[in-house]
C-alpha angles and dihedrals in degrees: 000000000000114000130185111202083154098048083209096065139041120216124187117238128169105199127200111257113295123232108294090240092057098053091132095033123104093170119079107301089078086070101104115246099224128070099229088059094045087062085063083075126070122200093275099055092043084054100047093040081060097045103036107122098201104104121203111158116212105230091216091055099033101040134096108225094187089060110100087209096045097114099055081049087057093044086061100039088057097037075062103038090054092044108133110235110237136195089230075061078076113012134047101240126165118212136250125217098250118242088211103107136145090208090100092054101043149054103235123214133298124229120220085268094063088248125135109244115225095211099076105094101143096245133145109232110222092237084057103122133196116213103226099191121050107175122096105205115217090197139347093265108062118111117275081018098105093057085047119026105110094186134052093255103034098270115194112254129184108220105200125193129170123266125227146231141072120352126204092233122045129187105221130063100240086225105052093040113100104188138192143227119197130179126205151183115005123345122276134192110256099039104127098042096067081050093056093050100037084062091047104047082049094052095049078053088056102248109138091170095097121162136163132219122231128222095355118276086343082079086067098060110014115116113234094024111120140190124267117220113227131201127159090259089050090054102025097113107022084101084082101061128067118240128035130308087210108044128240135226132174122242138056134226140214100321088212092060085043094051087043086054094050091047091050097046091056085239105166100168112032107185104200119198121195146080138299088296092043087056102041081059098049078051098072102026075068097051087053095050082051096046084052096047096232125164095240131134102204103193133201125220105181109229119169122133089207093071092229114139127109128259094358123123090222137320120240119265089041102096085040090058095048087050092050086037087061083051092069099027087063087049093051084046089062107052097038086055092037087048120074095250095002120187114184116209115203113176110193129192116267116122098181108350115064096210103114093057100027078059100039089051089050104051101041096048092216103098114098086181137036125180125198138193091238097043111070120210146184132232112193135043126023118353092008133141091253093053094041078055099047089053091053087052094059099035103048108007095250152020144222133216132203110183133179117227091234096046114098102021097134082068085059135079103247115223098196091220118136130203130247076279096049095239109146106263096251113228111238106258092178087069099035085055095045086050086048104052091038085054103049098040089052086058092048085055077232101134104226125181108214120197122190120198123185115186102168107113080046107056087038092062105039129111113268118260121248089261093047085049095058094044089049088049092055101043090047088055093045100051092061090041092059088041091056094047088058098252106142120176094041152112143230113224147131134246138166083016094292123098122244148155123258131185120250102246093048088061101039094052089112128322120278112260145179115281105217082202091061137124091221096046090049090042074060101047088050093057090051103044087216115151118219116277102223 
């Protein structure tokens, strides 16, 4: 997550899950209630969750349930939370017809007459919704209801966002219009993809002022780094290759130098790709392109490996990670059934949200344990890790682990050092496990081979899947489309399976994480037979 304590400056925090009840809330309910889970926070994050300007009440928290008319209440405090910000907010601009059309490409639809109708044109009409949540909950109790439910007994709410795609009027002349791609934070499958599609969907728009960004927002202010100019022959295959034409790097920089930089370089539509922290940036970098009054769409495209963002289905490069992940979780099968007492360690990415190896256990069907940043765990005396383990050994010969990097760390010394994104530098607990269980058979006098496999660097490098390369396709078209219609401080995602357009505060709240209570989490538990470690 990207906070500003100094207005003038953006730092990158990511910050461990907030409390349930606060999951739209960036003030200080977000803080978590119990101390175990304020330790999960070091000074910096405490600091930014205070001074963070995006507002996104929480309804359980903000609404009045006693009030008969609280759910129309609700119904416009969300209509106004999920409006899309627009440059006429600002300016007084008239639209263009847009030369975007599908027309070209496809038979439209006959009427009953035989005869070609003229009103197909393949557009998205800006009162077009998407329904967000889908479930109606009988009772409070049901399962997925906790995380859900808006009223005391479970009301019914629709829960409207905008869909995305083309519009028939745009705000820009194609011609006149130089964009930007940035990329920001660690690499991601699925990178230059988005890319790829973000130049192309720009040239059948007519823009032929492309220009990336290099390093991230260090691109903006580093001195020596210059643009690089894009065309569609320039990005047609890179594609085909894993990490990011552009470079990455972490970190941000002062959001007025950064804004300067946009206004001198002419940019009027700036696509930034990254993370919770990535986007809080791109958020203010939009609220000072506003205060200045400056013709300029900044546009999200959610990237984050990890899968936690709100609201979102899933972010590209996620299913890509839990292929790669059952790469090294076979592997790890392997040795741990080849080895006398073998026990096959497999530590995923995940710092705060457990989806890649919740996922990953889940779809191979070889993990006995899997350990995630949101569900605490023990690893010694009764109903701890090292007797679970101890029974496996017995039982069936050998284990196997699948571990999150953010999961533990309360078994860990903390360092309190941060990265060039100010995220907390996590301790190894793969290493810290491995050391564990060599330790503590040795004592047993029980001999256990112990392999520890680390994939990360790999996973995080390697060429998108086919189903992260759709995903990226759609949310690089998207993006300009939502550019072009005017929209400016938002994203480009998917939920509930359609794609839409969200505004930024609503995404960077808090980061998505695994709900223990889940369906998904306890469809996982029962794949892996674990008890639970407490």
């Amino acid at each position: 997550m990207a906070v500003a304590s100094n207005p003038k400056a953006i730092q990158f925090i990511a910050p461990k899950a907030p409390h349930r009840n606060c999951s739209m809330n960036i003030s200080v309910c977000c803080l978590p209630h119990s101390k175990s889970s304020l330790r999960a926070y070091g000074r910096k994050e405490k600091e930014a969750l205070l001074s963070m300007e995006v507002k996104a009440s929480s309804p359980k928290k903000d609404i009045d349930f006693s009030d008969p008319n609280w759910k129309e209440r609700f119904q416009e405090d969300w209509d106004k939370r999920f409006k899309l910000p627009h440059i006429t907010d600002i300016l007084d601009i008239k639209p263009r017809p847009s030369p975007f059309s599908l027309k070209k490409s496809r038979i439209p639809p006959e009427d009953l007459n035989g005869e070609a109708l003229d009103t197909w044109n393949g557009y998205v009409n800006n009162d077009d919704r998407a329904l967000l949540k889908v479930i109606k909950y009988a009772s409070p109790t049901s399962a997925g209801a906790e995380a859900e439910c808006v009223g005391p007994d479970c009301t019914w709410i629709e829960q409207w966002v905008h869909r995305a795609g083309p519009r028939k009027d745009i705000y820009y002349e194609p011609k006149e219009v130089k964009a930007a791609i940035v990329t920001c934070g660690g690499l991601c499958p699925g990178l230059n993809d988005v890319i790829r599609q973000i130049v192309f969907t720009l040239d059948i728009y007519g823009v032929k002022n492309i220009v990336g960004i290099r390093f991230g927002y260090r691109g903006f202010f580093e001195k020596g780094l210059e643009e690089v100019p894009l065309s569609r022959k320039v990005v047609e295959n890179i594609n085909l290759a894993g990490g990011s034409f552009l470079g990455v790097s972490r970190g941000g920089g002062n959001i007025s130098e950064i804004v300067d930089s946009i206004q001198a370089r002419g940019i009027d539509m700036l696509f930034i790709l990254g993370g919770n922290g990535t986007h809080a940036g791109a958020h203010a970098i939009h609220e000072e392109c506003r205060k200045r009054k400056l013709k300029v769409s900044i546009i999200g495209v959610p990237k984050t490996i990890d899968n936690d963002i709100l609201l979102m289905d899933r972010t590209f490069g996620f299913d890509t990670a839990v292929e790669e992940a059952l790469r090294a979780i076979n592997s790890a099968y392997i040795e741990a059934r080849s080895a006398y007492h073998g026990i096959g360690l497999v530590k995923l990415m995940g710092r705060s949200s457990g989806f890649i190896a919740m996922h990953a256990s889940l779809s191979s069907g070889q993990i006995d344990v899997c350990l995630i940043p949101e569900v605490p765990f023990k690893l010694d005396g009764p109903n701890g890790l090292v007797e679970h383990l101890e029974r496996l050994i017995q039982d069936k010969g050998f284990a196997m682990i699948c571990i999150a990097e953010g999961a533990g760390q309360d078994w860990l010394q903390k360092s309190n050092a941060t990265d060039a994104s100010g995220n907390p530098v996590l301790s190894d607990i793969g290493v810290h496990i491995q050391q564990k269980m060599k330790t503590h058979f040795k004592e047993i006098g029980v001999p256990a081979d112990v392999k520890y496999i680390d994939p990360t660097y790999m996973v995080r490098a390697c060429r998108a899947n086919a189903s992260d390369a759709i995903l990226c396709t759609v949310l690089g078209q998207n993006a300009v489309h939502g550019a072009f219609a005017g929209f400016s401080g938002i994203t480009s995602g998917v939920c509930n399976t359609h794609y839409v357009y969200l505004p930024i505060p609503e995404v960077i709240a808090a980061p998505r994480t695994v709900d223990p209570n889940s369906r998904m989490w306890h469809r996982t538990l029962t794949s892996t037979g674990q008890p639970d470690f407490i």
